[in-house]
Amino acid sequence: MTTIAILGSGHVARALVGRFRDAGHEVVVGSRDPHGSAATGWTASAVRVVGLPDAAGAAEVIVNAMPGSASVRTLTALAAQLSGKVLLDVANAVEFDPDGFAAALLYPGGSLAEELQRALPEARVVKTLNTVHDSVMADPARLSTPPSVFVSGNDADAKKIVTGLLIDLGWSPEWIIDLGNVETARVPEAFALMIRHLIHALGPVPFAMAIAR
């Protein structure tokens, strides 16, 4: 059993909590406003919602499910709580167009994962799950084609932990591709720029990237 803190209380958190708990993990949700409306919907599920520092401090693995644009600033303030821990980053840092689609990367020539690792040198950053719709993150078998999920990070043990958690979420080992160090997160993060065009081509249906072999 691992204690997992999901920082962010939106759709991604709701997608992940149930499957992690079913796998036997203890889960706590961290919110910037744990007593506000964001926490209200968690009451029935008996999931504990606390402030970000308390959530990060109580867990062994921290999931960054916050907006990518705010991630570096918010997580840097939690450096003490994140030191030595696995930081599983699922966010995409993008600029949005008026329709709400990703229009440009906030870190062109780099990635959010690299910025987080640079800002938090004592944390063990692993990028994954940012190329799939939140409804697929914990239910990849719902898609008609087996999807791929990518793992990027500098720490081999941290990637092993994250790979185990992906399997707990329903990802078959053969669907998980370790791309290498944290710099390899650049290409998966750029996938966000394709989403507008894929939705126009396919309609508003869940999808993910798949690597044919």
PDB file of N, CA, C and O in Angstrom, residues 25-103:
ATOM      1  N   HIS A  25      -4.494   1.400  -2.142  1.00  0.00           N
ATOM      2  CA  HIS A  25      -3.709   2.553  -1.718  1.00  0.00           C
ATOM      3  C   HIS A  25      -4.555   3.517  -0.885  1.00  0.00           C
ATOM      4  O   HIS A  25      -5.772   3.617  -1.074  1.00  0.00           O
ATOM      5  N   GLU A  26      -3.895   4.212  -0.003  1.00  0.00           N
ATOM      6  CA  GLU A  26      -4.550   5.295   0.730  1.00  0.00           C
ATOM      7  C   GLU A  26      -4.401   6.569  -0.091  1.00  0.00           C
ATOM      8  O   GLU A  26      -3.297   6.881  -0.555  1.00  0.00           O
ATOM      9  N   VAL A  27      -5.491   7.287  -0.281  1.00  0.00           N
ATOM     10  CA  VAL A  27      -5.474   8.469  -1.135  1.00  0.00           C
ATOM     11  C   VAL A  27      -5.998   9.674  -0.372  1.00  0.00           C
ATOM     12  O   VAL A  27      -7.024   9.606   0.314  1.00  0.00           O
ATOM     13  N   VAL A  28      -5.289  10.779  -0.501  1.00  0.00           N
ATOM     14  CA  VAL A  28      -5.733  12.052   0.038  1.00  0.00           C
ATOM     15  C   VAL A  28      -5.699  13.074  -1.085  1.00  0.00           C
ATOM     16  O   VAL A  28      -4.819  13.022  -1.954  1.00  0.00           O
ATOM     17  N   VAL A  29      -6.665  13.964  -1.105  1.00  0.00           N
ATOM     18  CA  VAL A  29      -6.737  14.999  -2.135  1.00  0.00           C
ATOM     19  C   VAL A  29      -6.286  16.320  -1.550  1.00  0.00           C
ATOM     20  O   VAL A  29      -6.721  16.706  -0.451  1.00  0.00           O
ATOM     21  N   GLY A  30      -5.396  17.011  -2.239  1.00  0.00           N
ATOM     22  CA  GLY A  30      -4.929  18.320  -1.810  1.00  0.00           C
ATOM     23  C   GLY A  30      -5.582  19.414  -2.629  1.00  0.00           C
ATOM     24  O   GLY A  30      -5.609  19.342  -3.857  1.00  0.00           O
ATOM     25  N   SER A  31      -6.112  20.408  -1.953  1.00  0.00           N
ATOM     26  CA  SER A  31      -6.803  21.503  -2.625  1.00  0.00           C
ATOM     27  C   SER A  31      -6.294  22.829  -2.099  1.00  0.00           C
ATOM     28  O   SER A  31      -5.944  22.956  -0.915  1.00  0.00           O
ATOM     29  N   ARG A  32      -6.252  23.826  -2.985  1.00  0.00           N
ATOM     30  CA  ARG A  32      -5.887  25.172  -2.536  1.00  0.00           C
ATOM     31  C   ARG A  32      -6.968  25.777  -1.658  1.00  0.00           C
ATOM     32  O   ARG A  32      -6.720  26.717  -0.912  1.00  0.00           O
ATOM     33  N   ASP A  33      -8.184  25.229  -1.737  1.00  0.00           N
ATOM     34  CA  ASP A  33      -9.293  25.705  -0.913  1.00  0.00           C
ATOM     35  C   ASP A  33     -10.045  24.484  -0.366  1.00  0.00           C
ATOM     36  O   ASP A  33     -11.139  24.156  -0.825  1.00  0.00           O
ATOM     37  N   PRO A  34      -9.448  23.796   0.614  1.00  0.00           N
ATOM     38  CA  PRO A  34     -10.030  22.534   1.082  1.00  0.00           C
ATOM     39  C   PRO A  34     -11.367  22.675   1.783  1.00  0.00           C
ATOM     40  O   PRO A  34     -12.064  21.674   1.988  1.00  0.00           O
ATOM     41  N   HIS A  35     -11.739  23.885   2.155  1.00  0.00           N
ATOM     42  CA  HIS A  35     -13.028  24.088   2.818  1.00  0.00           C
ATOM     43  C   HIS A  35     -14.043  24.750   1.892  1.00  0.00           C
ATOM     44  O   HIS A  35     -15.161  25.071   2.319  1.00  0.00           O
ATOM     45  N   GLY A  36     -13.676  24.938   0.640  1.00  0.00           N
ATOM     46  CA  GLY A  36     -14.558  25.588  -0.313  1.00  0.00           C
ATOM     47  C   GLY A  36     -15.376  24.600  -1.117  1.00  0.00           C
ATOM     48  O   GLY A  36     -15.466  23.406  -0.811  1.00  0.00           O
ATOM     49  N   SER A  37     -15.946  25.098  -2.196  1.00  0.00           N
ATOM     50  CA  SER A  37     -16.863  24.289  -3.003  1.00  0.00           C
ATOM     51  C   SER A  37     -16.148  23.107  -3.657  1.00  0.00           C
ATOM     52  O   SER A  37     -16.757  22.069  -3.913  1.00  0.00           O
ATOM     53  N   ALA A  38     -14.842  23.242  -3.925  1.00  0.00           N
ATOM     54  CA  ALA A  38     -14.110  22.149  -4.578  1.00  0.00           C
ATOM     55  C   ALA A  38     -14.087  20.897  -3.724  1.00  0.00           C
ATOM     56  O   ALA A  38     -14.016  19.782  -4.238  1.00  0.00           O
ATOM     57  N   ALA A  39     -14.152  21.070  -2.403  1.00  0.00           N
ATOM     58  CA  ALA A  39     -14.094  19.924  -1.495  1.00  0.00           C
ATOM     59  C   ALA A  39     -15.458  19.308  -1.241  1.00  0.00           C
ATOM     60  O   ALA A  39     -15.548  18.163  -0.793  1.00  0.00           O
ATOM     61  N   THR A  40     -16.514  20.027  -1.547  1.00  0.00           N
ATOM     62  CA  THR A  40     -17.855  19.569  -1.196  1.00  0.00           C
ATOM     63  C   THR A  40     -18.205  18.235  -1.833  1.00  0.00           C
ATOM     64  O   THR A  40     -18.760  17.342  -1.193  1.00  0.00           O
ATOM     65  N   GLY A  41     -17.861  18.068  -3.093  1.00  0.00           N
ATOM     66  CA  GLY A  41     -18.251  16.861  -3.814  1.00  0.00           C
ATOM     67  C   GLY A  41     -17.558  15.597  -3.353  1.00  0.00           C
ATOM     68  O   GLY A  41     -17.926  14.496  -3.768  1.00  0.00           O
ATOM     69  N   TRP A  42     -16.546  15.715  -2.512  1.00  0.00           N
ATOM     70  CA  TRP A  42     -15.814  14.535  -2.060  1.00  0.00           C
ATOM     71  C   TRP A  42     -16.394  13.940  -0.781  1.00  0.00           C
ATOM     72  O   TRP A  42     -16.009  12.850  -0.373  1.00  0.00           O
ATOM     73  N   THR A  43     -17.327  14.613  -0.160  1.00  0.00           N
ATOM     74  CA  THR A  43     -17.841  14.182   1.136  1.00  0.00           C
ATOM     75  C   THR A  43     -18.423  12.775   1.067  1.00  0.00           C
ATOM     76  O   THR A  43     -18.125  11.915   1.904  1.00  0.00           O
ATOM     77  N   ALA A  44     -19.242  12.512   0.054  1.00  0.00           N
ATOM     78  CA  ALA A  44     -19.915  11.217  -0.049  1.00  0.00           C
ATOM     79  C   ALA A  44     -18.933  10.072  -0.288  1.00  0.00           C
ATOM     80  O   ALA A  44     -19.201   8.927   0.087  1.00  0.00           O
ATOM     81  N   SER A  45     -17.793  10.360  -0.901  1.00  0.00           N
ATOM     82  CA  SER A  45     -16.832   9.303  -1.218  1.00  0.00           C
ATOM     83  C   SER A  45     -15.875   9.019  -0.067  1.00  0.00           C
ATOM     84  O   SER A  45     -15.038   8.122  -0.169  1.00  0.00           O
ATOM     85  N   ALA A  46     -15.986   9.771   1.014  1.00  0.00           N
ATOM     86  CA  ALA A  46     -15.147   9.577   2.205  1.00  0.00           C
ATOM     87  C   ALA A  46     -13.663   9.789   1.904  1.00  0.00           C
ATOM     88  O   ALA A  46     -12.812   9.226   2.588  1.00  0.00           O
ATOM     89  N   VAL A  47     -13.354  10.575   0.894  1.00  0.00           N
ATOM     90  CA  VAL A  47     -11.975  10.926   0.597  1.00  0.00           C
ATOM     91  C   VAL A  47     -11.612  12.180   1.378  1.00  0.00           C
ATOM     92  O   VAL A  47     -12.359  13.154   1.387  1.00  0.00           O
ATOM     93  N   ARG A  48     -10.470  12.129   2.034  1.00  0.00           N
ATOM     94  CA  ARG A  48     -10.041  13.268   2.842  1.00  0.00           C
ATOM     95  C   ARG A  48      -9.483  14.366   1.927  1.00  0.00           C
ATOM     96  O   ARG A  48      -8.623  14.115   1.095  1.00  0.00           O
ATOM     97  N   VAL A  49      -9.997  15.580   2.075  1.00  0.00           N
ATOM     98  CA  VAL A  49      -9.530  16.732   1.316  1.00  0.00           C
ATOM     99  C   VAL A  49      -8.883  17.712   2.284  1.00  0.00           C
ATOM    100  O   VAL A  49      -9.517  18.160   3.242  1.00  0.00           O
ATOM    101  N   VAL A  50      -7.609  18.015   2.048  1.00  0.00           N
ATOM    102  CA  VAL A  50      -6.856  18.896   2.946  1.00  0.00           C
ATOM    103  C   VAL A  50      -6.109  19.921   2.099  1.00  0.00           C
ATOM    104  O   VAL A  50      -6.149  19.900   0.868  1.00  0.00           O
ATOM    105  N   GLY A  51      -5.418  20.818   2.755  1.00  0.00           N
ATOM    106  CA  GLY A  51      -4.605  21.798   2.049  1.00  0.00           C
ATOM    107  C   GLY A  51      -3.440  21.135   1.327  1.00  0.00           C
ATOM    108  O   GLY A  51      -3.033  20.019   1.659  1.00  0.00           O
ATOM    109  N   LEU A  52      -2.872  21.835   0.363  1.00  0.00           N
ATOM    110  CA  LEU A  52      -1.785  21.266  -0.426  1.00  0.00           C
ATOM    111  C   LEU A  52      -0.582  20.849   0.426  1.00  0.00           C
ATOM    112  O   LEU A  52      -0.056  19.739   0.240  1.00  0.00           O
ATOM    113  N   PRO A  53      -0.111  21.667   1.359  1.00  0.00           N
ATOM    114  CA  PRO A  53       1.047  21.246   2.161  1.00  0.00           C
ATOM    115  C   PRO A  53       0.776  19.992   2.978  1.00  0.00           C
ATOM    116  O   PRO A  53       1.637  19.107   3.081  1.00  0.00           O
ATOM    117  N   ASP A  54      -0.415  19.900   3.568  1.00  0.00           N
ATOM    118  CA  ASP A  54      -0.745  18.729   4.379  1.00  0.00           C
ATOM    119  C   ASP A  54      -0.829  17.473   3.516  1.00  0.00           C
ATOM    120  O   ASP A  54      -0.371  16.394   3.918  1.00  0.00           O
ATOM    121  N   ALA A  55      -1.406  17.607   2.335  1.00  0.00           N
ATOM    122  CA  ALA A  55      -1.528  16.450   1.448  1.00  0.00           C
ATOM    123  C   ALA A  55      -0.152  15.965   1.009  1.00  0.00           C
ATOM    124  O   ALA A  55       0.157  14.773   1.084  1.00  0.00           O
ATOM    125  N   ALA A  56       0.683  16.882   0.547  1.00  0.00           N
ATOM    126  CA  ALA A  56       2.020  16.504   0.071  1.00  0.00           C
ATOM    127  C   ALA A  56       2.869  15.944   1.201  1.00  0.00           C
ATOM    128  O   ALA A  56       3.637  15.000   1.005  1.00  0.00           O
ATOM    129  N   GLY A  57       2.726  16.498   2.384  1.00  0.00           N
ATOM    130  CA  GLY A  57       3.515  16.037   3.517  1.00  0.00           C
ATOM    131  C   GLY A  57       3.132  14.658   3.999  1.00  0.00           C
ATOM    132  O   GLY A  57       3.953  13.944   4.577  1.00  0.00           O
ATOM    133  N   ALA A  58       1.886  14.242   3.744  1.00  0.00           N
ATOM    134  CA  ALA A  58       1.393  12.977   4.270  1.00  0.00           C
ATOM    135  C   ALA A  58       1.630  11.803   3.335  1.00  0.00           C
ATOM    136  O   ALA A  58       1.389  10.651   3.709  1.00  0.00           O
ATOM    137  N   ALA A  59       2.115  12.066   2.105  1.00  0.00           N
ATOM    138  CA  ALA A  59       2.150  11.021   1.079  1.00  0.00           C
ATOM    139  C   ALA A  59       3.556  10.642   0.671  1.00  0.00           C
ATOM    140  O   ALA A  59       4.512  11.394   0.857  1.00  0.00           O
ATOM    141  N   GLU A  60       3.648   9.447   0.077  1.00  0.00           N
ATOM    142  CA  GLU A  60       4.906   8.973  -0.504  1.00  0.00           C
ATOM    143  C   GLU A  60       4.990   9.318  -1.988  1.00  0.00           C
ATOM    144  O   GLU A  60       6.076   9.536  -2.520  1.00  0.00           O
ATOM    145  N   VAL A  61       3.844   9.326  -2.651  1.00  0.00           N
ATOM    146  CA  VAL A  61       3.753   9.689  -4.066  1.00  0.00           C
ATOM    147  C   VAL A  61       2.786  10.847  -4.188  1.00  0.00           C
ATOM    148  O   VAL A  61       1.683  10.806  -3.630  1.00  0.00           O
ATOM    149  N   ILE A  62       3.195  11.867  -4.915  1.00  0.00           N
ATOM    150  CA  ILE A  62       2.354  13.047  -5.120  1.00  0.00           C
ATOM    151  C   ILE A  62       2.026  13.150  -6.594  1.00  0.00           C
ATOM    152  O   ILE A  62       2.920  13.105  -7.447  1.00  0.00           O
ATOM    153  N   VAL A  63       0.746  13.268  -6.921  1.00  0.00           N
ATOM    154  CA  VAL A  63       0.291  13.416  -8.300  1.00  0.00           C
ATOM    155  C   VAL A  63      -0.024  14.882  -8.551  1.00  0.00           C
ATOM    156  O   VAL A  63      -0.858  15.473  -7.860  1.00  0.00           O
ATOM    157  N   ASN A  64       0.635  15.467  -9.536  1.00  0.00           N
ATOM    158  CA  ASN A  64       0.335  16.839  -9.918  1.00  0.00           C
ATOM    159  C   ASN A  64      -0.815  16.836 -10.914  1.00  0.00           C
ATOM    160  O   ASN A  64      -0.636  16.597 -12.105  1.00  0.00           O
ATOM    161  N   ALA A  65      -2.008  17.098 -10.419  1.00  0.00           N
ATOM    162  CA  ALA A  65      -3.199  17.167 -11.252  1.00  0.00           C
ATOM    163  C   ALA A  65      -3.740  18.596 -11.295  1.00  0.00           C
ATOM    164  O   ALA A  65      -4.934  18.804 -11.502  1.00  0.00           O
ATOM    165  N   MET A  66      -2.863  19.553 -11.093  1.00  0.00           N
ATOM    166  CA  MET A  66      -3.238  20.962 -11.146  1.00  0.00           C
ATOM    167  C   MET A  66      -3.000  21.506 -12.549  1.00  0.00           C
ATOM    168  O   MET A  66      -2.322  20.877 -13.373  1.00  0.00           O
ATOM    169  N   PRO A  67      -3.545  22.693 -12.864  1.00  0.00           N
ATOM    170  CA  PRO A  67      -3.268  23.289 -14.172  1.00  0.00           C
ATOM    171  C   PRO A  67      -1.770  23.454 -14.396  1.00  0.00           C
ATOM    172  O   PRO A  67      -1.030  23.859 -13.495  1.00  0.00           O
ATOM    173  N   GLY A  68      -1.321  23.137 -15.599  1.00  0.00           N
ATOM    174  CA  GLY A  68       0.101  23.220 -15.901  1.00  0.00           C
ATOM    175  C   GLY A  68       0.663  24.610 -15.755  1.00  0.00           C
ATOM    176  O   GLY A  68       1.832  24.787 -15.378  1.00  0.00           O
ATOM    177  N   SER A  69      -0.156  25.617 -16.018  1.00  0.00           N
ATOM    178  CA  SER A  69       0.323  26.999 -15.940  1.00  0.00           C
ATOM    179  C   SER A  69       0.670  27.420 -14.525  1.00  0.00           C
ATOM    180  O   SER A  69       1.477  28.327 -14.323  1.00  0.00           O
ATOM    181  N   ALA A  70       0.069  26.768 -13.527  1.00  0.00           N
ATOM    182  CA  ALA A  70       0.309  27.126 -12.132  1.00  0.00           C
ATOM    183  C   ALA A  70       1.208  26.136 -11.411  1.00  0.00           C
ATOM    184  O   ALA A  70       1.558  26.350 -10.253  1.00  0.00           O
ATOM    185  N   SER A  71       1.602  25.065 -12.092  1.00  0.00           N
ATOM    186  CA  SER A  71       2.265  23.950 -11.411  1.00  0.00           C
ATOM    187  C   SER A  71       3.616  24.315 -10.817  1.00  0.00           C
ATOM    188  O   SER A  71       3.896  24.002  -9.658  1.00  0.00           O
ATOM    189  N   VAL A  72       4.475  24.972 -11.585  1.00  0.00           N
ATOM    190  CA  VAL A  72       5.820  25.265 -11.082  1.00  0.00           C
ATOM    191  C   VAL A  72       5.737  26.187  -9.872  1.00  0.00           C
ATOM    192  O   VAL A  72       6.372  25.934  -8.840  1.00  0.00           O
ATOM    193  N   ARG A  73       4.955  27.231  -9.983  1.00  0.00           N
ATOM    194  CA  ARG A  73       4.844  28.185  -8.880  1.00  0.00           C
ATOM    195  C   ARG A  73       4.264  27.524  -7.627  1.00  0.00           C
ATOM    196  O   ARG A  73       4.801  27.680  -6.520  1.00  0.00           O
ATOM    197  N   THR A  74       3.209  26.757  -7.798  1.00  0.00           N
ATOM    198  CA  THR A  74       2.546  26.145  -6.646  1.00  0.00           C
ATOM    199  C   THR A  74       3.398  25.053  -6.014  1.00  0.00           C
ATOM    200  O   THR A  74       3.520  24.968  -4.786  1.00  0.00           O
ATOM    201  N   LEU A  75       4.018  24.223  -6.826  1.00  0.00           N
ATOM    202  CA  LEU A  75       4.792  23.111  -6.284  1.00  0.00           C
ATOM    203  C   LEU A  75       6.122  23.556  -5.705  1.00  0.00           C
ATOM    204  O   LEU A  75       6.628  22.940  -4.761  1.00  0.00           O
ATOM    205  N   THR A  76       6.702  24.630  -6.235  1.00  0.00           N
ATOM    206  CA  THR A  76       7.945  25.144  -5.660  1.00  0.00           C
ATOM    207  C   THR A  76       7.741  25.548  -4.210  1.00  0.00           C
ATOM    208  O   THR A  76       8.639  25.383  -3.366  1.00  0.00           O
ATOM    209  N   ALA A  77       6.561  26.038  -3.901  1.00  0.00           N
ATOM    210  CA  ALA A  77       6.255  26.417  -2.519  1.00  0.00           C
ATOM    211  C   ALA A  77       6.151  25.198  -1.602  1.00  0.00           C
ATOM    212  O   ALA A  77       6.145  25.346  -0.372  1.00  0.00           O
ATOM    213  N   LEU A  78       6.078  24.001  -2.185  1.00  0.00           N
ATOM    214  CA  LEU A  78       5.972  22.757  -1.403  1.00  0.00           C
ATOM    215  C   LEU A  78       7.272  21.967  -1.431  1.00  0.00           C
ATOM    216  O   LEU A  78       7.276  20.755  -1.181  1.00  0.00           O
ATOM    217  N   ALA A  79       8.387  22.637  -1.712  1.00  0.00           N
ATOM    218  CA  ALA A  79       9.669  21.946  -1.885  1.00  0.00           C
ATOM    219  C   ALA A  79      10.013  21.066  -0.683  1.00  0.00           C
ATOM    220  O   ALA A  79      10.504  19.943  -0.840  1.00  0.00           O
ATOM    221  N   ALA A  80       9.776  21.559   0.512  1.00  0.00           N
ATOM    222  CA  ALA A  80      10.120  20.787   1.713  1.00  0.00           C
ATOM    223  C   ALA A  80       9.295  19.504   1.797  1.00  0.00           C
ATOM    224  O   ALA A  80       9.816  18.437   2.144  1.00  0.00           O
ATOM    225  N   GLN A  81       8.018  19.598   1.479  1.00  0.00           N
ATOM    226  CA  GLN A  81       7.149  18.418   1.558  1.00  0.00           C
ATOM    227  C   GLN A  81       7.427  17.422   0.431  1.00  0.00           C
ATOM    228  O   GLN A  81       7.150  16.229   0.564  1.00  0.00           O
ATOM    229  N   LEU A  82       7.982  17.901  -0.691  1.00  0.00           N
ATOM    230  CA  LEU A  82       8.214  17.037  -1.854  1.00  0.00           C
ATOM    231  C   LEU A  82       9.609  16.416  -1.866  1.00  0.00           C
ATOM    232  O   LEU A  82       9.874  15.522  -2.666  1.00  0.00           O
ATOM    233  N   SER A  83      10.478  16.862  -1.008  1.00  0.00           N
ATOM    234  CA  SER A  83      11.868  16.401  -1.019  1.00  0.00           C
ATOM    235  C   SER A  83      11.953  14.879  -0.882  1.00  0.00           C
ATOM    236  O   SER A  83      11.393  14.292   0.048  1.00  0.00           O
ATOM    237  N   GLY A  84      12.634  14.241  -1.826  1.00  0.00           N
ATOM    238  CA  GLY A  84      12.844  12.801  -1.798  1.00  0.00           C
ATOM    239  C   GLY A  84      11.673  11.974  -2.284  1.00  0.00           C
ATOM    240  O   GLY A  84      11.785  10.746  -2.379  1.00  0.00           O
ATOM    241  N   LYS A  85      10.558  12.607  -2.620  1.00  0.00           N
ATOM    242  CA  LYS A  85       9.349  11.870  -2.976  1.00  0.00           C
ATOM    243  C   LYS A  85       9.157  11.800  -4.490  1.00  0.00           C
ATOM    244  O   LYS A  85       9.733  12.574  -5.252  1.00  0.00           O
ATOM    245  N   VAL A  86       8.329  10.862  -4.906  1.00  0.00           N
ATOM    246  CA  VAL A  86       7.984  10.727  -6.316  1.00  0.00           C
ATOM    247  C   VAL A  86       6.909  11.750  -6.647  1.00  0.00           C
ATOM    248  O   VAL A  86       5.848  11.792  -6.005  1.00  0.00           O
ATOM    249  N   LEU A  87       7.174  12.578  -7.646  1.00  0.00           N
ATOM    250  CA  LEU A  87       6.206  13.564  -8.121  1.00  0.00           C
ATOM    251  C   LEU A  87       5.734  13.116  -9.502  1.00  0.00           C
ATOM    252  O   LEU A  87       6.456  13.242 -10.495  1.00  0.00           O
ATOM    253  N   LEU A  88       4.552  12.559  -9.554  1.00  0.00           N
ATOM    254  CA  LEU A  88       3.967  12.044 -10.787  1.00  0.00           C
ATOM    255  C   LEU A  88       3.208  13.186 -11.452  1.00  0.00           C
ATOM    256  O   LEU A  88       2.173  13.625 -10.955  1.00  0.00           O
ATOM    257  N   ASP A  89       3.750  13.662 -12.560  1.00  0.00           N
ATOM    258  CA  ASP A  89       3.215  14.854 -13.225  1.00  0.00           C
ATOM    259  C   ASP A  89       2.370  14.463 -14.422  1.00  0.00           C
ATOM    260  O   ASP A  89       2.873  13.889 -15.386  1.00  0.00           O
ATOM    261  N   VAL A  90       1.076  14.765 -14.376  1.00  0.00           N
ATOM    262  CA  VAL A  90       0.177  14.455 -15.489  1.00  0.00           C
ATOM    263  C   VAL A  90      -0.283  15.707 -16.230  1.00  0.00           C
ATOM    264  O   VAL A  90      -1.091  15.612 -17.159  1.00  0.00           O
ATOM    265  N   ALA A  91       0.229  16.866 -15.853  1.00  0.00           N
ATOM    266  CA  ALA A  91      -0.271  18.136 -16.383  1.00  0.00           C
ATOM    267  C   ALA A  91       0.378  18.507 -17.706  1.00  0.00           C
ATOM    268  O   ALA A  91       1.478  18.069 -18.034  1.00  0.00           O
ATOM    269  N   ASN A  92      -0.315  19.350 -18.472  1.00  0.00           N
ATOM    270  CA  ASN A  92       0.227  19.961 -19.683  1.00  0.00           C
ATOM    271  C   ASN A  92       0.234  21.474 -19.494  1.00  0.00           C
ATOM    272  O   ASN A  92      -0.788  22.065 -19.141  1.00  0.00           O
ATOM    273  N   ALA A  93       1.385  22.088 -19.720  1.00  0.00           N
ATOM    274  CA  ALA A  93       1.516  23.534 -19.551  1.00  0.00           C
ATOM    275  C   ALA A  93       1.371  24.205 -20.915  1.00  0.00           C
ATOM    276  O   ALA A  93       2.296  24.179 -21.732  1.00  0.00           O
ATOM    277  N   VAL A  94       0.197  24.782 -21.160  1.00  0.00           N
ATOM    278  CA  VAL A  94      -0.094  25.356 -22.467  1.00  0.00           C
ATOM    279  C   VAL A  94      -0.792  26.695 -22.325  1.00  0.00           C
ATOM    280  O   VAL A  94      -1.351  27.025 -21.275  1.00  0.00           O
ATOM    281  N   GLU A  95      -0.749  27.456 -23.414  1.00  0.00           N
ATOM    282  CA  GLU A  95      -1.582  28.639 -23.554  1.00  0.00           C
ATOM    283  C   GLU A  95      -2.841  28.219 -24.309  1.00  0.00           C
ATOM    284  O   GLU A  95      -2.761  27.448 -25.266  1.00  0.00           O
ATOM    285  N   PHE A  96      -3.991  28.727 -23.878  1.00  0.00           N
ATOM    286  CA  PHE A  96      -5.255  28.321 -24.489  1.00  0.00           C
ATOM    287  C   PHE A  96      -5.759  29.383 -25.459  1.00  0.00           C
ATOM    288  O   PHE A  96      -5.575  30.590 -25.247  1.00  0.00           O
ATOM    289  N   ASP A  97      -6.419  28.911 -26.511  1.00  0.00           N
ATOM    290  CA  ASP A  97      -7.060  29.841 -27.434  1.00  0.00           C
ATOM    291  C   ASP A  97      -8.448  30.187 -26.894  1.00  0.00           C
ATOM    292  O   ASP A  97      -8.878  29.639 -25.865  1.00  0.00           O
ATOM    293  N   PRO A  98      -9.187  31.090 -27.553  1.00  0.00           N
ATOM    294  CA  PRO A  98     -10.501  31.495 -27.023  1.00  0.00           C
ATOM    295  C   PRO A  98     -11.506  30.355 -26.900  1.00  0.00           C
ATOM    296  O   PRO A  98     -12.465  30.453 -26.135  1.00  0.00           O
ATOM    297  N   ASP A  99     -11.287  29.266 -27.648  1.00  0.00           N
ATOM    298  CA  ASP A  99     -12.203  28.123 -27.571  1.00  0.00           C
ATOM    299  C   ASP A  99     -11.823  27.122 -26.494  1.00  0.00           C
ATOM    300  O   ASP A  99     -12.477  26.097 -26.329  1.00  0.00           O
ATOM    301  N   GLY A 100     -10.728  27.394 -25.777  1.00  0.00           N
ATOM    302  CA  GLY A 100     -10.332  26.515 -24.699  1.00  0.00           C
ATOM    303  C   GLY A 100      -9.414  25.381 -25.098  1.00  0.00           C
ATOM    304  O   GLY A 100      -9.174  24.459 -24.312  1.00  0.00           O
ATOM    305  N   PHE A 101      -8.866  25.427 -26.313  1.00  0.00           N
ATOM    306  CA  PHE A 101      -7.923  24.404 -26.760  1.00  0.00           C
ATOM    307  C   PHE A 101      -6.489  24.909 -26.614  1.00  0.00           C
ATOM    308  O   PHE A 101      -6.232  26.112 -26.647  1.00  0.00           O
ATOM    309  N   ALA A 102      -5.573  23.969 -26.490  1.00  0.00           N
ATOM    310  CA  ALA A 102      -4.161  24.327 -26.390  1.00  0.00           C
ATOM    311  C   ALA A 102      -3.701  24.968 -27.695  1.00  0.00           C
ATOM    312  O   ALA A 102      -3.878  24.401 -28.776  1.00  0.00           O
ATOM    313  N   ALA A 103      -3.094  26.154 -27.581  1.00  0.00           N
ATOM    314  CA  ALA A 103      -2.635  26.877 -28.764  1.00  0.00           C
ATOM    315  C   ALA A 103      -1.117  26.958 -28.843  1.00  0.00           C
ATOM    316  O   ALA A 103      -0.554  27.091 -29.928  1.00  0.00           O
TER     317      ALA A 103
END
